[in-house]
mmCIF file of C-alpha atoms (C1' of nucleotides) in Angstrom:
data_model
loop_
_atom_site.group_PDB
_atom_site.id
_atom_site.type_symbol
_atom_site.label_atom_id
_atom_site.label_comp_id
_atom_site.label_asym_id
_atom_site.label_seq_id
_atom_site.Cartn_x
_atom_site.Cartn_y
_atom_site.Cartn_z
ATOM 1 C CA UNK A 360 12.425 -7.211 32.488
ATOM 2 C CA UNK A 361 16.056 -6.474 32.912
ATOM 3 C CA UNK A 362 17.280 -2.958 32.277
ATOM 4 C CA UNK A 363 20.667 -4.190 31.147
ATOM 5 C CA UNK A 364 19.898 -6.292 28.098
ATOM 6 C CA UNK A 365 21.939 -9.474 28.126
ATOM 7 C CA UNK A 366 25.152 -8.820 26.328
ATOM 8 C CA UNK A 367 26.898 -11.607 24.514
ATOM 9 C CA UNK A 368 30.635 -11.923 24.159
ATOM 10 C CA UNK A 369 30.754 -10.284 20.760
ATOM 11 C CA UNK A 370 28.752 -7.301 21.916
ATOM 12 C CA UNK A 371 30.982 -6.911 24.911
ATOM 13 C CA UNK A 372 34.107 -7.019 22.793
ATOM 14 C CA UNK A 373 32.596 -4.474 20.438
ATOM 15 C CA UNK A 374 31.782 -2.147 23.309
ATOM 16 C CA UNK A 375 35.178 -2.572 24.904
ATOM 17 C CA UNK A 376 36.940 -2.046 21.593
ATOM 18 C CA UNK A 377 34.960 1.104 21.077
ATOM 19 C CA UNK A 378 36.095 2.417 24.424
ATOM 20 C CA UNK A 379 39.646 1.214 24.072
ATOM 21 C CA UNK A 380 40.959 4.298 22.363
ATOM 22 C CA UNK A 381 41.960 7.596 23.944
ATOM 23 C CA UNK A 382 39.824 9.787 21.722
ATOM 24 C CA UNK A 383 36.788 7.605 21.948
ATOM 25 C CA UNK A 384 37.060 7.133 25.666
ATOM 26 C CA UNK A 385 37.374 10.878 26.079
ATOM 27 C CA UNK A 386 34.391 11.468 23.819
ATOM 28 C CA UNK A 387 32.367 8.886 25.632
ATOM 29 C CA UNK A 388 33.065 10.405 29.016
ATOM 30 C CA UNK A 389 32.114 13.779 27.678
ATOM 31 C CA UNK A 390 28.797 12.283 26.647
ATOM 32 C CA UNK A 391 28.305 10.458 29.916
ATOM 33 C CA UNK A 392 28.856 13.653 31.794
ATOM 34 C CA UNK A 393 26.763 15.689 29.404
ATOM 35 C CA UNK A 394 23.644 13.745 30.246
ATOM 36 C CA UNK A 395 20.737 12.555 28.083
ATOM 37 C CA UNK A 396 20.780 15.615 25.883
ATOM 38 C CA UNK A 397 24.223 14.815 24.635
ATOM 39 C CA UNK A 398 26.562 17.087 22.742
ATOM 40 C CA UNK A 399 26.805 18.145 19.113
ATOM 41 C CA UNK A 400 29.596 16.758 16.972
ATOM 42 C CA UNK A 401 31.018 20.223 16.639
ATOM 43 C CA UNK A 402 31.272 20.754 20.375
ATOM 44 C CA UNK A 403 32.918 17.409 20.860
ATOM 45 C CA UNK A 404 35.371 18.104 18.059
ATOM 46 C CA UNK A 405 36.283 21.405 19.659
ATOM 47 C CA UNK A 406 36.756 19.971 23.118
ATOM 48 C CA UNK A 407 38.796 17.087 21.841
ATOM 49 C CA UNK A 408 40.612 19.160 19.268
ATOM 50 C CA UNK A 409 40.055 16.663 16.503
ATOM 51 C CA UNK A 410 39.440 17.179 12.794
ATOM 52 C CA UNK A 411 35.792 16.565 11.837
ATOM 53 C CA UNK A 412 36.428 13.489 9.769
ATOM 54 C CA UNK A 413 38.410 11.848 12.528
ATOM 55 C CA UNK A 414 35.748 12.602 15.062
ATOM 56 C CA UNK A 415 33.016 11.175 12.889
ATOM 57 C CA UNK A 416 35.013 8.006 12.562
ATOM 58 C CA UNK A 417 35.223 7.605 16.324
ATOM 59 C CA UNK A 418 31.674 8.614 17.010
ATOM 60 C CA UNK A 419 30.501 5.993 14.574
ATOM 61 C CA UNK A 420 32.382 3.332 16.432
ATOM 62 C CA UNK A 421 30.662 4.370 19.634
ATOM 63 C CA UNK A 422 27.264 4.253 17.960
ATOM 64 C CA UNK A 423 27.954 0.978 16.230
ATOM 65 C CA UNK A 424 28.862 -0.547 19.562
ATOM 66 C CA UNK A 425 25.581 0.661 20.958
ATOM 67 C CA UNK A 426 27.221 2.921 23.507
ATOM 68 C CA UNK A 427 25.819 6.103 22.048
ATOM 69 C CA UNK A 428 22.888 7.311 20.045
ATOM 70 C CA UNK A 429 22.494 10.199 17.618
ATOM 71 C CA UNK A 430 19.791 12.703 16.963
ATOM 72 C CA UNK A 431 19.568 15.498 14.483
ATOM 73 C CA UNK A 432 18.665 19.037 15.498
ATOM 74 C CA UNK A 433 18.580 21.301 12.513
ATOM 75 C CA UNK A 434 22.055 21.495 11.124
ATOM 76 C CA UNK A 435 23.698 19.877 14.070
ATOM 77 C CA UNK A 436 23.820 16.273 15.153
ATOM 78 C CA UNK A 437 23.753 15.430 18.819
ATOM 79 C CA UNK A 438 25.324 12.351 20.277
ATOM 80 C CA UNK A 439 24.312 11.033 23.657
ATOM 81 C CA UNK A 440 25.582 8.195 25.803
ATOM 82 C CA UNK A 441 23.416 5.127 26.173
ATOM 83 C CA UNK A 442 23.457 4.492 29.883
ATOM 84 C CA UNK A 443 21.738 1.156 29.624
ATOM 85 C CA UNK A 444 24.501 -0.113 27.380
ATOM 86 C CA UNK A 445 27.098 0.861 29.897
ATOM 87 C CA UNK A 446 25.149 -0.901 32.608
ATOM 88 C CA UNK A 447 25.021 -4.021 30.498
ATOM 89 C CA UNK A 448 28.731 -3.904 29.875
ATOM 90 C CA UNK A 449 29.553 -3.488 33.526
ATOM 91 C CA UNK A 450 27.208 -6.335 34.287
ATOM 92 C CA UNK A 451 28.906 -8.574 31.795
ATOM 93 C CA UNK A 452 32.312 -7.803 33.196
ATOM 94 C CA UNK A 453 31.349 -8.442 36.775
ATOM 95 C CA UNK A 454 29.139 -11.396 36.079
ATOM 96 C CA UNK A 455 29.811 -14.287 38.411
ATOM 97 C CA UNK A 456 32.573 -12.481 40.201
ATOM 98 C CA UNK A 457 30.421 -12.566 43.294
ATOM 99 C CA UNK A 458 30.972 -16.239 43.537
ATOM 100 C CA UNK A 459 34.111 -15.439 45.408
ATOM 101 C CA UNK A 460 32.523 -13.036 47.831
ATOM 102 C CA UNK A 461 35.217 -11.225 49.726
ATOM 103 C CA UNK A 462 37.266 -10.268 46.718
ATOM 104 C CA UNK A 463 34.359 -8.892 44.786
ATOM 105 C CA UNK A 464 34.256 -5.382 43.438
ATOM 106 C CA UNK A 465 31.757 -2.731 44.562
ATOM 107 C CA UNK A 466 29.994 -2.684 41.247
ATOM 108 C CA UNK A 467 29.388 -6.347 41.661
ATOM 109 C CA UNK A 468 27.397 -5.975 44.815
ATOM 110 C CA UNK A 469 24.468 -8.369 44.392
ATOM 111 C CA UNK A 470 22.162 -6.048 46.295
ATOM 112 C CA UNK A 471 22.822 -3.218 43.916
ATOM 113 C CA UNK A 472 23.084 -5.196 40.723
ATOM 114 C CA UNK A 473 19.901 -7.198 40.875
ATOM 115 C CA UNK A 474 17.000 -4.964 41.857
ATOM 116 C CA UNK A 475 17.200 -1.672 40.075
ATOM 117 C CA UNK A 476 14.586 -0.552 37.653
ATOM 118 C CA UNK A 477 16.476 2.151 35.849
ATOM 119 C CA UNK A 478 14.882 1.091 32.636
ATOM 120 C CA UNK A 479 15.640 3.533 29.871
ATOM 121 C CA UNK A 480 15.690 4.198 26.236
ATOM 122 C CA UNK A 481 17.779 1.780 24.311
ATOM 123 C CA UNK A 482 17.665 2.952 20.745
ATOM 124 C CA UNK B 990 43.398 4.013 51.368
ATOM 125 C CA UNK B 991 41.069 3.484 48.502
ATOM 126 C CA UNK B 992 40.603 -0.041 47.186
ATOM 127 C CA UNK B 993 40.105 1.232 43.655
ATOM 128 C CA UNK B 994 43.212 3.269 42.971
ATOM 129 C CA UNK B 995 42.391 6.343 40.893
ATOM 130 C CA UNK B 996 42.747 5.383 37.299
ATOM 131 C CA UNK B 997 43.922 7.920 34.778
ATOM 132 C CA UNK B 998 42.860 7.982 31.159
ATOM 133 C CA UNK B 999 45.876 6.041 29.951
ATOM 134 C CA UNK B 1000 45.383 3.302 32.482
ATOM 135 C CA UNK B 1001 41.748 3.040 31.566
ATOM 136 C CA UNK B 1002 42.543 2.775 27.874
ATOM 137 C CA UNK B 1003 45.142 0.137 28.634
ATOM 138 C CA UNK B 1004 42.659 -1.888 30.632
ATOM 139 C CA UNK B 1005 39.932 -1.529 28.050
ATOM 140 C CA UNK B 1006 42.304 -2.439 25.249
ATOM 141 C CA UNK B 1007 43.340 -5.510 27.157
ATOM 142 C CA UNK B 1008 39.732 -6.596 27.443
ATOM 143 C CA UNK B 1009 38.813 -5.618 23.919
ATOM 144 C CA UNK B 1010 39.712 -8.913 22.344
ATOM 145 C CA UNK B 1011 37.675 -12.114 22.284
ATOM 146 C CA UNK B 1012 40.387 -14.358 23.641
ATOM 147 C CA UNK B 1013 41.458 -11.998 26.353
ATOM 148 C CA UNK B 1014 37.938 -11.213 27.424
ATOM 149 C CA UNK B 1015 37.200 -14.924 27.605
ATOM 150 C CA UNK B 1016 40.364 -15.542 29.581
ATOM 151 C CA UNK B 1017 39.601 -12.693 31.905
ATOM 152 C CA UNK B 1018 36.125 -13.916 32.631
ATOM 153 C CA UNK B 1019 37.491 -17.345 33.312
ATOM 154 C CA UNK B 1020 39.785 -15.771 35.870
ATOM 155 C CA UNK B 1021 37.062 -13.625 37.375
ATOM 156 C CA UNK B 1022 34.896 -16.648 37.828
ATOM 157 C CA UNK B 1023 37.761 -18.781 39.068
ATOM 158 C CA UNK B 1024 38.286 -16.594 42.100
ATOM 159 C CA UNK B 1025 41.439 -15.450 43.890
ATOM 160 C CA UNK B 1026 43.265 -18.706 43.313
ATOM 161 C CA UNK B 1027 43.156 -18.212 39.600
ATOM 162 C CA UNK B 1028 43.866 -20.792 36.941
ATOM 163 C CA UNK B 1029 47.056 -22.224 35.500
ATOM 164 C CA UNK B 1030 48.109 -21.222 32.020
ATOM 165 C CA UNK B 1031 47.652 -24.772 30.872
ATOM 166 C CA UNK B 1032 44.064 -24.937 32.043
ATOM 167 C CA UNK B 1033 43.244 -21.649 30.387
ATOM 168 C CA UNK B 1034 44.870 -22.753 27.168
ATOM 169 C CA UNK B 1035 42.821 -25.922 27.188
ATOM 170 C CA UNK B 1036 39.537 -24.190 27.889
ATOM 171 C CA UNK B 1037 40.171 -21.551 25.282
ATOM 172 C CA UNK B 1038 41.743 -23.973 22.844
ATOM 173 C CA UNK B 1039 44.682 -21.728 22.127
ATOM 174 C CA UNK B 1040 48.297 -22.585 21.396
ATOM 175 C CA UNK B 1041 50.553 -21.859 24.383
ATOM 176 C CA UNK B 1042 52.444 -19.036 22.774
ATOM 177 C CA UNK B 1043 49.273 -17.250 21.794
ATOM 178 C CA UNK B 1044 47.874 -17.610 25.249
ATOM 179 C CA UNK B 1045 50.987 -16.226 26.858
ATOM 180 C CA UNK B 1046 50.756 -13.227 24.598
ATOM 181 C CA UNK B 1047 47.232 -12.454 25.732
ATOM 182 C CA UNK B 1048 47.851 -13.200 29.378
ATOM 183 C CA UNK B 1049 50.701 -10.755 29.330
ATOM 184 C CA UNK B 1050 48.444 -8.030 28.034
ATOM 185 C CA UNK B 1051 46.072 -8.671 30.883
ATOM 186 C CA UNK B 1052 48.900 -8.519 33.408
ATOM 187 C CA UNK B 1053 50.458 -5.449 31.841
ATOM 188 C CA UNK B 1054 47.140 -3.675 32.091
ATOM 189 C CA UNK B 1055 46.985 -4.560 35.754
ATOM 190 C CA UNK B 1056 43.890 -6.668 35.360
ATOM 191 C CA UNK B 1057 45.551 -9.897 36.399
ATOM 192 C CA UNK B 1058 48.427 -11.133 38.471
ATOM 193 C CA UNK B 1059 50.626 -14.209 38.200
ATOM 194 C CA UNK B 1060 52.064 -16.617 40.686
ATOM 195 C CA UNK B 1061 54.229 -19.634 40.249
ATOM 196 C CA UNK B 1062 53.384 -22.951 41.823
ATOM 197 C CA UNK B 1063 55.994 -25.524 41.043
ATOM 198 C CA UNK B 1064 55.951 -26.112 37.327
ATOM 199 C CA UNK B 1065 52.730 -24.287 36.744
ATOM 200 C CA UNK B 1066 51.969 -20.602 36.619
ATOM 201 C CA UNK B 1067 48.674 -19.376 37.956
ATOM 202 C CA UNK B 1068 46.957 -16.251 36.756
ATOM 203 C CA UNK B 1069 44.310 -14.549 38.828
ATOM 204 C CA UNK B 1070 42.031 -11.592 38.193
ATOM 205 C CA UNK B 1071 42.714 -8.383 40.050
ATOM 206 C CA UNK B 1072 39.310 -7.419 41.332
ATOM 207 C CA UNK B 1073 40.381 -4.023 42.533
ATOM 208 C CA UNK B 1074 41.513 -3.125 39.038
ATOM 209 C CA UNK B 1075 38.148 -4.018 37.662
ATOM 210 C CA UNK B 1076 36.476 -1.919 40.301
ATOM 211 C CA UNK B 1077 38.657 1.022 39.390
ATOM 212 C CA UNK B 1078 37.839 0.629 35.728
ATOM 213 C CA UNK B 1079 34.127 0.493 36.361
ATOM 214 C CA UNK B 1080 34.476 3.525 38.566
ATOM 215 C CA UNK B 1081 36.275 5.427 35.883
ATOM 216 C CA UNK B 1082 33.646 4.583 33.300
ATOM 217 C CA UNK B 1083 30.746 5.603 35.482
ATOM 218 C CA UNK B 1084 32.411 8.642 36.990
ATOM 219 C CA UNK B 1085 30.174 11.673 36.946
ATOM 220 C CA UNK B 1086 27.371 9.909 35.207
ATOM 221 C CA UNK B 1087 25.317 10.408 38.315
ATOM 222 C CA UNK B 1088 25.024 14.042 37.523
ATOM 223 C CA UNK B 1089 22.040 13.085 35.487
ATOM 224 C CA UNK B 1090 20.410 10.979 38.133
ATOM 225 C CA UNK B 1091 17.516 9.212 36.535
ATOM 226 C CA UNK B 1092 19.445 7.949 33.572
ATOM 227 C CA UNK B 1093 22.257 6.540 35.603
ATOM 228 C CA UNK B 1094 23.355 2.943 35.509
ATOM 229 C CA UNK B 1095 23.142 0.580 38.479
ATOM 230 C CA UNK B 1096 26.896 0.479 38.925
ATOM 231 C CA UNK B 1097 26.849 4.213 39.221
ATOM 232 C CA UNK B 1098 24.632 4.261 42.266
ATOM 233 C CA UNK B 1099 25.928 7.210 44.294
ATOM 234 C CA UNK B 1100 25.370 5.333 47.524
ATOM 235 C CA UNK B 1101 27.674 2.612 46.340
ATOM 236 C CA UNK B 1102 30.121 4.693 44.382
ATOM 237 C CA UNK B 1103 31.002 7.555 46.654
ATOM 238 C CA UNK B 1104 31.457 6.417 50.240
ATOM 239 C CA UNK B 1105 33.120 3.128 49.959
ATOM 240 C CA UNK B 1106 36.473 3.997 51.422
ATOM 241 C CA UNK B 1107 35.780 1.979 54.501
ATOM 242 C CA UNK B 1108 32.995 -0.492 54.294
ATOM 243 C CA UNK B 1109 32.056 -2.286 51.190
ATOM 244 C CA UNK B 1110 29.458 -4.553 49.933
ATOM 245 C CA UNK B 1111 27.521 -6.411 52.510
ATOM 246 C CA UNK B 1112 28.952 -9.731 53.540
ATOM 247 C "C1'" DA C 148 72.336 -36.154 35.871
ATOM 248 C "C1'" DC C 149 68.750 -37.050 32.620
ATOM 249 C "C1'" DG C 150 64.372 -36.797 30.546
ATOM 250 C "C1'" DA C 151 59.772 -34.956 30.738
ATOM 251 C "C1'" DC C 152 56.760 -31.215 31.472
ATOM 252 C "C1'" DA C 153 54.837 -26.268 31.849
ATOM 253 C "C1'" DC C 154 55.353 -22.131 30.129
ATOM 254 C "C1'" DT C 155 57.750 -18.098 27.873
ATOM 255 C "C1'" DT C 156 60.456 -15.680 24.343
ATOM 256 C "C1'" DC C 157 61.566 -14.763 19.635
ATOM 257 C "C1'" DG C 158 60.502 -13.674 15.062
ATOM 258 C "C1'" DA C 159 57.923 -12.942 10.770
ATOM 259 C "C1'" DG C 160 53.848 -12.606 8.007
ATOM 260 C "C1'" DG C 161 49.194 -11.043 7.412
ATOM 261 C "C1'" DA C 162 45.137 -8.533 9.054
ATOM 262 C "C1'" DA C 163 42.953 -4.800 11.253
ATOM 263 C "C1'" DT C 164 42.902 -0.041 12.873
ATOM 264 C "C1'" DG C 165 43.642 5.079 13.136
ATOM 265 C "C1'" DT C 166 44.586 9.512 10.672
ATOM 266 C "C1'" DC C 167 43.156 13.176 7.988
ATOM 267 C "C1'" DG C 168 42.571 15.880 3.413
ATOM 268 C "C1'" DT C 169 39.143 16.383 0.179
ATOM 269 C "C1'" DA C 170 34.584 15.779 -1.761
ATOM 270 C "C1'" DT C 171 29.690 15.462 -0.861
ATOM 271 C "C1'" DG C 172 25.022 15.734 1.495
ATOM 272 C "C1'" DA C 173 21.899 18.356 4.454
ATOM 273 C "C1'" DT C 174 20.054 22.507 6.492
ATOM 274 C "C1'" DC C 175 19.488 27.357 7.214
ATOM 275 C "C1'" DA C 176 19.593 32.539 6.208
ATOM 276 C "C1'" DA C 177 18.865 36.111 3.029
ATOM 277 C "C1'" DT D 160 18.682 30.467 -5.663
ATOM 278 C "C1'" DT D 161 22.997 31.371 -3.678
ATOM 279 C "C1'" DG D 162 26.243 31.066 -0.068
ATOM 280 C "C1'" DA D 163 27.611 29.555 4.449
ATOM 281 C "C1'" DT D 164 27.743 26.070 8.010
ATOM 282 C "C1'" DC D 165 27.669 21.392 10.178
ATOM 283 C "C1'" DA D 166 28.631 16.963 9.514
ATOM 284 C "C1'" DT D 167 29.520 12.564 6.910
ATOM 285 C "C1'" DA D 168 31.674 9.499 3.155
ATOM 286 C "C1'" DC D 169 35.673 8.163 0.689
ATOM 287 C "C1'" DG D 170 40.369 6.913 -0.026
ATOM 288 C "C1'" DA D 171 45.224 6.045 0.850
ATOM 289 C "C1'" DC D 172 48.821 5.721 3.955
ATOM 290 C "C1'" DA D 173 51.287 4.419 8.149
ATOM 291 C "C1'" DT D 174 51.150 1.852 12.231
ATOM 292 C "C1'" DT D 175 49.839 -1.351 15.444
ATOM 293 C "C1'" DC D 176 48.027 -5.832 16.622
ATOM 294 C "C1'" DC D 177 47.313 -10.968 16.355
ATOM 295 C "C1'" DT D 178 48.883 -15.602 15.355
ATOM 296 C "C1'" DC D 179 51.734 -19.436 15.984
ATOM 297 C "C1'" DG D 180 55.907 -22.509 15.125
ATOM 298 C "C1'" DA D 181 60.392 -23.208 16.932
ATOM 299 C "C1'" DA D 182 63.696 -22.602 20.408
ATOM 300 C "C1'" DG D 183 64.757 -21.535 25.278
ATOM 301 C "C1'" DT D 184 64.148 -21.377 30.620
ATOM 302 C "C1'" DG D 185 62.868 -23.222 34.893
ATOM 303 C "C1'" DT D 186 61.025 -27.214 37.681
ATOM 304 C "C1'" DC D 187 60.074 -31.923 38.932
ATOM 305 C "C1'" DG D 188 60.585 -37.108 39.165
ATOM 306 C "C1'" DT D 189 63.648 -40.861 38.999
#
DNA sequence: ACGACACTTCGAGGAATGTCGTATGATCAA
DNA sequence: TTGATCATACGACATTCCTCGAAGTGTCGT
């Protein structure tokens, strides 16, 4: 069982596209830093100073790419980062870069990348 | 001296945007896997089955984002991945995600992320 | 010098993306 | 039920991005 589910090229492009926008990247980092509980759409909109409809648009991209999940709590909707998805993306990016040893990036450290059972939610 | 130069939000978006396209992501992975010597534009064009002008367009995005470098060797031009840039990007993405410990991704391992100014991955 | 080769630059058309006001759905308080 | 709040769906517009043929630049072999 591999915590980071194997990502294919299309998934990776989707995830990267989702992150490749200032507002979405900012929102995503907010979620990453907020932890598993996530943040409500309203809070995110306030912090990012974005109109609700624009925020929804971006949040949907993040969810569609599998980078975030949503959960309803009464009137509010909470979004939370999907850490496993990020791990999978990083894995995809660094895949095979260890073949060239010395030039490899930290995240690509074989010792850290292979054995790590941080299995988590994925929905 | 920090191998991964601190990336700001704009740089991160630029890098992510550069990778957020099927052809560029494919080209980038080819470079990552090719190692420090890189690959010539012609070889990349052949493997990706892209017309030269299209390839140049994408390769330039990669270079502009700092993810790749170019070097001329007689008639050919070699492109090579910039591993440090990738490390910086991964670092930016995972920054602060360790605050929530258990949910954290492998790449975000505090032991590997924080004190890497001197030593790096094992040999 | 000449011709061949490797790649880049230029330019234009078409497709995809981001923005945000307004309307609508869902939930809660009284 | 009525009214208020939180968020999403819809629609239209502007802008940016991708593609690729043709022409141009630099390098090599003869």
